[in-house]
XYZ file of C-alpha atoms in Angstrom:
498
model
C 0.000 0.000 0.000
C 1.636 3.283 -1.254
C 1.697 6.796 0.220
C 2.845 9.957 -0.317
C 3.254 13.551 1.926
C 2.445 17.137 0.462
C 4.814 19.226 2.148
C 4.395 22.741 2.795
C 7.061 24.945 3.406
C 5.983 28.582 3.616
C 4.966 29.361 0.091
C 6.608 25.390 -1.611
C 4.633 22.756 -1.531
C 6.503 19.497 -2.825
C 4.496 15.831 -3.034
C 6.752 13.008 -1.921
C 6.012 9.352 -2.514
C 6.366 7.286 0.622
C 7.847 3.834 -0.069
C 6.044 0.492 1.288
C 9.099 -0.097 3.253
C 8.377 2.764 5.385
C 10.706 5.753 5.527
C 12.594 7.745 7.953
C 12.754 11.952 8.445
C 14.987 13.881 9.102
C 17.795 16.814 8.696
C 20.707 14.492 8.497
C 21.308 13.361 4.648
C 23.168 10.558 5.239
C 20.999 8.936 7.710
C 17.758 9.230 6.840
C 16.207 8.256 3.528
C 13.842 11.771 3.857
C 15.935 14.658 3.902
C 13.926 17.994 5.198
C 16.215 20.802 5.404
C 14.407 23.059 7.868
C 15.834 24.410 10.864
C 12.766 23.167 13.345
C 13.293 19.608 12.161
C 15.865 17.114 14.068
C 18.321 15.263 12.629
C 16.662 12.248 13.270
C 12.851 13.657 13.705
C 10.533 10.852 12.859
C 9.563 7.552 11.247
C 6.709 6.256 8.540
C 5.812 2.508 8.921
C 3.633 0.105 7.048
C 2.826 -3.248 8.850
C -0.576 -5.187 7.480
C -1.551 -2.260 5.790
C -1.684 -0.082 8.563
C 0.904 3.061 8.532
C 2.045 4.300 11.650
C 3.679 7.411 12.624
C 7.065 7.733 15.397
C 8.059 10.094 16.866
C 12.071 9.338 17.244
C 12.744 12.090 20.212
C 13.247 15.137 18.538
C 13.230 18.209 19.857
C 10.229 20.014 18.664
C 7.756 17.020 18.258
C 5.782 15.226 16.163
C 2.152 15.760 15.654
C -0.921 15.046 14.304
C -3.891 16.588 13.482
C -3.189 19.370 16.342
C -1.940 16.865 19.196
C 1.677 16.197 19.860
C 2.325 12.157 19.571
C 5.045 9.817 20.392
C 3.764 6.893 18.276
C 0.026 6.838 16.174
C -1.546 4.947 13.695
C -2.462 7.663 10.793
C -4.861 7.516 8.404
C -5.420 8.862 4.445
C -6.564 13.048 4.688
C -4.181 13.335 8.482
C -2.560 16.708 9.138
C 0.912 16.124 10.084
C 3.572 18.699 11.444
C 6.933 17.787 11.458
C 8.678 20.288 13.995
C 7.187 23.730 12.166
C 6.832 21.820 8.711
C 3.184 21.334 7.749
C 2.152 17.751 5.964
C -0.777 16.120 4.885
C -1.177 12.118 4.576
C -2.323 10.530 1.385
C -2.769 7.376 1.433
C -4.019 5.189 -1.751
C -5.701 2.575 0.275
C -8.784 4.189 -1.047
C -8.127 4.053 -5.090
C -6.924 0.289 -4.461
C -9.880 -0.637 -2.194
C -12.593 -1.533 -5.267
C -10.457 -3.803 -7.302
C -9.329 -5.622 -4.365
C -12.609 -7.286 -2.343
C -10.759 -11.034 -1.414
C -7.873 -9.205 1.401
C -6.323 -12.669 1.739
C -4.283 -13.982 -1.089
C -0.944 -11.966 -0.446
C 0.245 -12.027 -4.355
C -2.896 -9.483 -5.119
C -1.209 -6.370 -3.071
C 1.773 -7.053 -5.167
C -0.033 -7.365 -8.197
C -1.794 -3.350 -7.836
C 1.683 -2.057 -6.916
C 1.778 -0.476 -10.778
C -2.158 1.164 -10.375
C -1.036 3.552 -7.416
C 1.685 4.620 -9.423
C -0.563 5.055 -12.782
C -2.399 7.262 -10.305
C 0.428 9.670 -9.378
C 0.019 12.348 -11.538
C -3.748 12.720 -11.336
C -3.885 12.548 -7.477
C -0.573 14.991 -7.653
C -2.410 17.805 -10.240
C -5.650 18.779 -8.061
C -2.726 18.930 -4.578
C -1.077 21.616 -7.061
C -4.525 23.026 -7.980
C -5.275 23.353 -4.436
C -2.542 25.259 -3.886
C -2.839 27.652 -6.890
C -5.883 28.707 -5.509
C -5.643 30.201 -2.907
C -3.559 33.242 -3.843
C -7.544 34.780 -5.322
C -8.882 34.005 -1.674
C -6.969 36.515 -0.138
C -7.860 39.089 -3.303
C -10.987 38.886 -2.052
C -10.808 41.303 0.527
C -12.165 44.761 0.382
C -8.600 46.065 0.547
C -5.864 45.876 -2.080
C -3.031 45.743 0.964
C -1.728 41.951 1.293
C 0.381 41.078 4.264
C 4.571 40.720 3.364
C 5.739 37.324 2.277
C 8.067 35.652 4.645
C 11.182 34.996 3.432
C 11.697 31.313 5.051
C 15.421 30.476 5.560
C 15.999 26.888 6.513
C 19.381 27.067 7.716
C 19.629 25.027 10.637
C 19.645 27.309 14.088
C 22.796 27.095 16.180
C 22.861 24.481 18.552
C 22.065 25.014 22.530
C 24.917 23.977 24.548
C 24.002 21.144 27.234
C 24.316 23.572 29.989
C 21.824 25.660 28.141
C 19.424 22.729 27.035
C 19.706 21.485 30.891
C 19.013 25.209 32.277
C 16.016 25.037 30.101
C 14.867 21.558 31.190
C 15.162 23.441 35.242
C 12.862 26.401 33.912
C 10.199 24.658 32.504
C 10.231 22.544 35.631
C 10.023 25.496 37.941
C 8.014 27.757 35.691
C 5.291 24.479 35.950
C 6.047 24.626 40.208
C 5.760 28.313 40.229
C 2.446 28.254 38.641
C 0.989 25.689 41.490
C 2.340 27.875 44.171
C 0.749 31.242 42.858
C -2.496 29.487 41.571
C -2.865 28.097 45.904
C -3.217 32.247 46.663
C -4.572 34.075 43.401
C -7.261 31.938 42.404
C -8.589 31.818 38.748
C -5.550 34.422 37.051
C -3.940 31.752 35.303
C -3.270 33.643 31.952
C -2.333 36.834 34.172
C 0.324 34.538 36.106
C 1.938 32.837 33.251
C 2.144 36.430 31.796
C 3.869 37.942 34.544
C 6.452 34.987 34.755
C 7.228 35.692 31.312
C 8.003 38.557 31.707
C 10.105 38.614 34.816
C 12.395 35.686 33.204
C 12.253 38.271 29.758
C 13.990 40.619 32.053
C 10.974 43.364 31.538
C 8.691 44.860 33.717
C 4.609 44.738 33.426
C 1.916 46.960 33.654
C -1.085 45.144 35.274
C -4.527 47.144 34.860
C -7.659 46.169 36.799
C -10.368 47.109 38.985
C -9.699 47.105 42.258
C -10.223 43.651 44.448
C -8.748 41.431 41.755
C -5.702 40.596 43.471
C -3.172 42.160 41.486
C -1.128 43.524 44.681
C -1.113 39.837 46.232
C -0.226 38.294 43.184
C 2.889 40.271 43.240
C 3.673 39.650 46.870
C 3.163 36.494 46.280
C 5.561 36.293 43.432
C 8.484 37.785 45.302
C 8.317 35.345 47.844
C 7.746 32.434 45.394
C 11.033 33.228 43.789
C 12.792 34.259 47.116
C 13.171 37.780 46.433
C 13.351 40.966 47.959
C 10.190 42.613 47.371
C 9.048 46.269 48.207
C 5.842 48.017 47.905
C 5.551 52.065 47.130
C 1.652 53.441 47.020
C 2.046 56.224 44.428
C -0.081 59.378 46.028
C -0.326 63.155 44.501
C 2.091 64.048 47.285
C 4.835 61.370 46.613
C 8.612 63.197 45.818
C 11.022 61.530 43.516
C 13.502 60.904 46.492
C 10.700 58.713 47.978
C 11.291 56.682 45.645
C 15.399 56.911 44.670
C 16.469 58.067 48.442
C 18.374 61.140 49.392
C 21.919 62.484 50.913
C 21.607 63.114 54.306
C 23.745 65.445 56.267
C 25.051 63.451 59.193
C 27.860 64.728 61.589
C 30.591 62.297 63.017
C 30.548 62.859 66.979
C 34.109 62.117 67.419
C 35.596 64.356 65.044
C 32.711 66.501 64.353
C 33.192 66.784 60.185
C 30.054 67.233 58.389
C 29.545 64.891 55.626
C 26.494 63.688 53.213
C 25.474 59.919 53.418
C 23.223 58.534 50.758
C 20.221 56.912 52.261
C 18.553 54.077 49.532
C 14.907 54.809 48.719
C 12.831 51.549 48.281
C 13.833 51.237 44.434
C 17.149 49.300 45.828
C 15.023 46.179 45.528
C 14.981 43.096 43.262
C 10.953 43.391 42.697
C 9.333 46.692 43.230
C 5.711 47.172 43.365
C 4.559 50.618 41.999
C 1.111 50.356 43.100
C -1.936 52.598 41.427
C 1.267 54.448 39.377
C -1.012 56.909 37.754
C -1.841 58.442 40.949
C 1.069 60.513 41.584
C 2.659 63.251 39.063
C 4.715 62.610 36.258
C 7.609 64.361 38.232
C 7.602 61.482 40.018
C 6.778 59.023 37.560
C 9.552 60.046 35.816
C 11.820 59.110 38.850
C 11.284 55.433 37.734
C 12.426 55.854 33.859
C 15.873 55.569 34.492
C 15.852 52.781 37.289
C 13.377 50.929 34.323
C 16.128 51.241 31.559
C 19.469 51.313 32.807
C 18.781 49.899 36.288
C 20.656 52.404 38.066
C 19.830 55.875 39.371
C 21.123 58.825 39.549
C 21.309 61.020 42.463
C 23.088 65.032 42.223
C 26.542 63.586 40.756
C 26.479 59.868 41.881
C 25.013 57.149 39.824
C 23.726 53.935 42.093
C 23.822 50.302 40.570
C 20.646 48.572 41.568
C 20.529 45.087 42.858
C 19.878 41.997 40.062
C 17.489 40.956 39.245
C 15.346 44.119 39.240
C 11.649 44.345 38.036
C 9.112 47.167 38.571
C 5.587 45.761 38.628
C 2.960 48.718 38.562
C -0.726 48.526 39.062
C -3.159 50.933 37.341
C -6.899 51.480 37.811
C -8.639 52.173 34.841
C -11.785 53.773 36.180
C -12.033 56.774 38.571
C -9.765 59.127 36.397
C -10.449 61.687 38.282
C -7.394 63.076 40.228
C -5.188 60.235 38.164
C -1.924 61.669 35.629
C -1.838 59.226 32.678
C 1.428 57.715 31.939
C 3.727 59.664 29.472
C 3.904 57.533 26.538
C 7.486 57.181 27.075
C 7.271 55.306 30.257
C 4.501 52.930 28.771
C 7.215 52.285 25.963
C 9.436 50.992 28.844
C 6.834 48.126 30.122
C 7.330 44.999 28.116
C 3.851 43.565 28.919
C 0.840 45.838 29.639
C -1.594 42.996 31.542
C -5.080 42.730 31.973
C -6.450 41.454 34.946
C -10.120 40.538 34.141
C -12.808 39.600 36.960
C -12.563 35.683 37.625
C -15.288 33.263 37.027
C -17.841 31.906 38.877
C -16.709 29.057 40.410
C -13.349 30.744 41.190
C -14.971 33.720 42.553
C -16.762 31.375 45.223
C -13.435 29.559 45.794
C -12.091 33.183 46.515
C -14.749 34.106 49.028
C -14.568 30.695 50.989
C -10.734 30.815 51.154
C -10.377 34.232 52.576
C -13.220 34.121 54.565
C -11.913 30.744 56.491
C -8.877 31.790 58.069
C -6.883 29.011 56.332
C -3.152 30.064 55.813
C -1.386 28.904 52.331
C 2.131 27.278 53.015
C 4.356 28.466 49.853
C 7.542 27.009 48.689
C 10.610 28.560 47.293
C 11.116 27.806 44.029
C 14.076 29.951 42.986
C 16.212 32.467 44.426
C 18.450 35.114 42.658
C 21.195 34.121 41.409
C 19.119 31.353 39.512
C 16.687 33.791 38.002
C 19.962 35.674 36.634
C 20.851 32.128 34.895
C 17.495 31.757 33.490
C 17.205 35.228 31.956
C 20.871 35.027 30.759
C 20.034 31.402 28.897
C 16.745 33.395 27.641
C 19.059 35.732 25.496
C 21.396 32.676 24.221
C 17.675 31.086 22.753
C 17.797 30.503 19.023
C 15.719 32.523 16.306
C 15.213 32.063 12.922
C 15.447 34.609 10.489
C 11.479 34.488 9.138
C 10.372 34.528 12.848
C 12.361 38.248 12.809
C 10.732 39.067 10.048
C 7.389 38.368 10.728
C 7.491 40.235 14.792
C 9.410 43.303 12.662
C 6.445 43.356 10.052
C 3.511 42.947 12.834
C 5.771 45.931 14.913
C 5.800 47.966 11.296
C 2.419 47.164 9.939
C 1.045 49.058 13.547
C 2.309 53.003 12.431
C -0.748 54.842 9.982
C 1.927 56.434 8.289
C 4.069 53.309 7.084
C 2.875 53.059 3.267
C 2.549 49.334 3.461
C 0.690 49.769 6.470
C -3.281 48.139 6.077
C -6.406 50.402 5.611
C -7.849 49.782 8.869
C -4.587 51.148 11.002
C -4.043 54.446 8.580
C -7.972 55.126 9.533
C -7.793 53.785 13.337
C -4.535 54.362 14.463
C -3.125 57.629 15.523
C 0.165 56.537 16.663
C 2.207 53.006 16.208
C 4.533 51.185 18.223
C 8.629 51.496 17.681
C 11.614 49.438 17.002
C 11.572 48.557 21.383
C 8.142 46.814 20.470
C 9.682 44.339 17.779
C 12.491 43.871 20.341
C 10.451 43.499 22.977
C 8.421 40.596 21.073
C 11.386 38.570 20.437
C 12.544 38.543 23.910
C 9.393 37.695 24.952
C 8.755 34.939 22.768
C 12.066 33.693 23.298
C 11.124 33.530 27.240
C 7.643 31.576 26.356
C 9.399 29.086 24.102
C 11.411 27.619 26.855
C 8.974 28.349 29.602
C 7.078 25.729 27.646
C 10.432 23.485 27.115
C 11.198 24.403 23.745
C 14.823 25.137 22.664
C 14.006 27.458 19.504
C 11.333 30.383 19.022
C 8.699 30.315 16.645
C 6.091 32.473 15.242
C 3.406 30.946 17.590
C 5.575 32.140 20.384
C 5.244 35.782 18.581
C 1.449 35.593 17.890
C 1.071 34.874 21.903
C 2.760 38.187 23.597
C 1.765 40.442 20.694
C -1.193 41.607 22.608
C 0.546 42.711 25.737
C 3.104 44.210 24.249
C 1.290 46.604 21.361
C -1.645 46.942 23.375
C 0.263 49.962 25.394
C 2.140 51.044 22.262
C -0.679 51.433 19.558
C -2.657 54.966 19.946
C -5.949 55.083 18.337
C -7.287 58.000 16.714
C -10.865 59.951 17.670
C -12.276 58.634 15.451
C -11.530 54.880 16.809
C -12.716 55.830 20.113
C -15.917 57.043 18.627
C -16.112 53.685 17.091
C -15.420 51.653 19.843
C -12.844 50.163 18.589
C -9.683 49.926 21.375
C -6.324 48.855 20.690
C -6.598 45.350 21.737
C -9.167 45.549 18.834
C -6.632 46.728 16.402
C -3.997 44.237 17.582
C -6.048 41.149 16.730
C -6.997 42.363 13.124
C -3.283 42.943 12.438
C -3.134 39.553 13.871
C -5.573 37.838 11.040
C -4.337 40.124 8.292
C -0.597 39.046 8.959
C -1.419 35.243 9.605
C 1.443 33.254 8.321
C 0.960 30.696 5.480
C 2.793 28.463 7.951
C 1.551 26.495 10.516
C 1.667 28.410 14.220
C 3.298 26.027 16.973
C 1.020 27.914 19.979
């Protein structure tokens, strides 16, 4: 019984024919009888098997899996019409099983399989022109649109990324397994936030701080507290008020005299930035004099103080809190200080069930016992290892064309953003996607970043860097709004690995 795979390789398709022997994948030449030269494929990736007429799919440990039809496998029997994915390389499954089936009603004399060997081949090339058809047509599907503007082609490069050390492949191995420990400890206090935790993870092991809007009562201070003690480190807490200075925040010189000699000298006194995780709670409620104290300690992580610059503590994170209703009395962040927040969260109310686990918890009495999962100097590794992750060329290309397609006055920018959009995000937003989809890929215990990864933290980070216009606003139509129709309009022709 004969098969064949139709490939699909960004904008290639290729049809292969599939022995009966069975054949194995892979991006070693010379041992593997399949060849796939794409950088998400192992050298030794999978294996197709016949046995009684049944084909079976293996999975020979590679790094970035083996699936089918959506659901990561280690061995499965497939059958003809089966979406495959072979690390990021979409497949489909033809099988002739159903051309030979008429001719062939007696299944037991074995010479008769050998015997229609020559009809699946006959049938090549008319099974092989309506694949190609298929293909050809659906360029005019996306002419349909109301708008001549088509997204940019990726430019696929399957050069094979560099390969992770074994320190680095072990480090990852150690985040995954505490990223999956740090989850359980934070989900036995904040109850029903699990998108808002895993955000906030990524971005502390990004090495970027987050914005987390809400009403108040939804836990966004305690998740916080929480987190600092979680990962064992030192946490402080400043509640932003109109009458808050900048040295409450960065410290002061003090005058001081020494008793025994009596000189006169100035001793610098640390404000509660000198941290590792500093909570910034309700930030828009104090003035951006004092907002502004926080730019530098965001960026450089250090401050400056009359003609002394301070080196902060690593790791350092500012976590804010904003409330988006009762304006009044609030100063809205300058746009450059929302540029410096990698994520911009929200925290949305929490189901029902979870609301009444909420109420019974707190109302009990019951204290939560938390573990330490990491300390310091291991958060330092993991963010270091996060930088060292590979990323393929196309994957650039697509988080710099979602970054561009966001300014109004780019002209291959799409219809809806030049009418909607007032202001797009910069270059930091394209950076700031690619560091945090290189901290979700191995969060999840992958070694390479892919465009799924991308797709996945473009929300939080354009949300707070994509400025709609009045006439948006009258529309209803918010920036989270505009970020999922660039989303659809610059969907990939490749498959996503979310």
């Amino acid at each position: 019984m004969s098969a064949k795979l139709v490939l699909r390789i960004g904008d290639q398709t290729s049809v292969v024919q599939i022995p009966e022997t069975g054949v194995r994948i892979g991006r070693n030449a010379e041992a593997n009888e399949l060849p796939l030269q794409h950088g998400s494929v192992s050298g030794s990736h999978c294996a197709l098997a016949q046995q009684d007429g049944v084909w079976t799919l293996t999975d020979l440990g590679s790094t970035n899996g083996t699936f089918v039809n959506g659901a990561r496998i280690a061995a499965a029997v497939i059958n003809n019409g089966d979406k495959l994915r072979i690390g990021e390389v979409d497949a489909s499954f033809i099988c002739d099983s159903t051309v030979s089936a008429p001719p062939a009603p007696p299944p037991p004399p074995a010479p008769k399989p050998a015997a229609k060997k020559p009809e699946p081949k006959k049938a090549e090339p008319r099974r092989q022109e309506p694949a190609k058809k298929e293909q050809k047509a659906e360029p005019p599907k996306k002419e349909e649109k109301k708008s001549d503007w088509k997204a940019p082609v990726l430019h696929i490069d399957n050069t094979p990324p560099p390969e992770m050390s074994r320190d680095d492949v072990a480090l990852i191995e150690l985040l995954n397994e505490k990223y999956t420990a740090a989850k359980d400890q934070l989900s036995k206090v904040v109850i029903g936030q699990m998108p808002v935790i895993e955000e906030v993870l990524t971005a502390v092991f990004a090495r970027g701080h987050a914005l987390l809007m809400g009403v108040p009562g939804l836990a966004k201070t305690l998740l916080i507290a929480t987190l600092s003690k979680v990962l064992d480190l030192r946490f402080k807490r400043v509640q932003f008020t109109p009458d808050l200075m900048p040295s409450d925040i960065t410290g002061t010189d003090v005058l001081e005299e020494d008793k025994a000699s009596g000189e006169r000298k100035f001793r610098f006194v640390e404000g509660p930035v000198f941290t590792n995780m500093l909570l910034a709670d309700e930030i828009n409620r104090t003035p951006p004099k004092t907002q502004a104290a926080l730019l530098e300690a965001m960026q450089e992580h250090h401050i400056t103080v009359g003609s002394h610059t301070y080196d902060l503590p690593e790791p350092f994170f500012v976590l804010a809190t904003q409330n988006p209703i009762e304006q009044e009395g609030t100063y809205p962040l300058p746009e450059a200080q929302m540029d410096r927040f990698l994520f911009n969260i929200i925290v949305k109310y929490p189901a029902h069930d979870d609301e009444m686990t909420i109420i019974r918890n707190v109302t009990s009495g019951a204290k939560t016992q938390l573990d330490k999962i990491l300390d310091g100097d291991t958060v330092i590794k993991l963010q270091d290892v996060v930088k060292r992750v590979p990323v393929a060329p196309h994957v650039i290309e697509y988080a710099c064309n979602l970054a561009r397609a966001t300014r109004p006055k780019e002209p291959d920018a799409p219809d809806f953003v030049k009418e909607l959009v007032g202001w797009g995000a910069g270059p930091r937003a394209g950076i700031s996607l690619i560091t945090a989809a290189k901290a979700r890929a191995i969060l999840h215990g992958r070694h390479h970043t892919t465009m799924g990864d991308v797709s996945a933290v473009a929300m939080p980070v354009l949300r707070h860097r994509v400025i709609t216009t009045f006439a948006a606003e009258a529309a209803g139509v918010t920036s989270d709004d505009i970020v999922n129709m660039l989303l659809k309009a610059l969907k990939p022709d490749v498959g996503l690995d979310i």
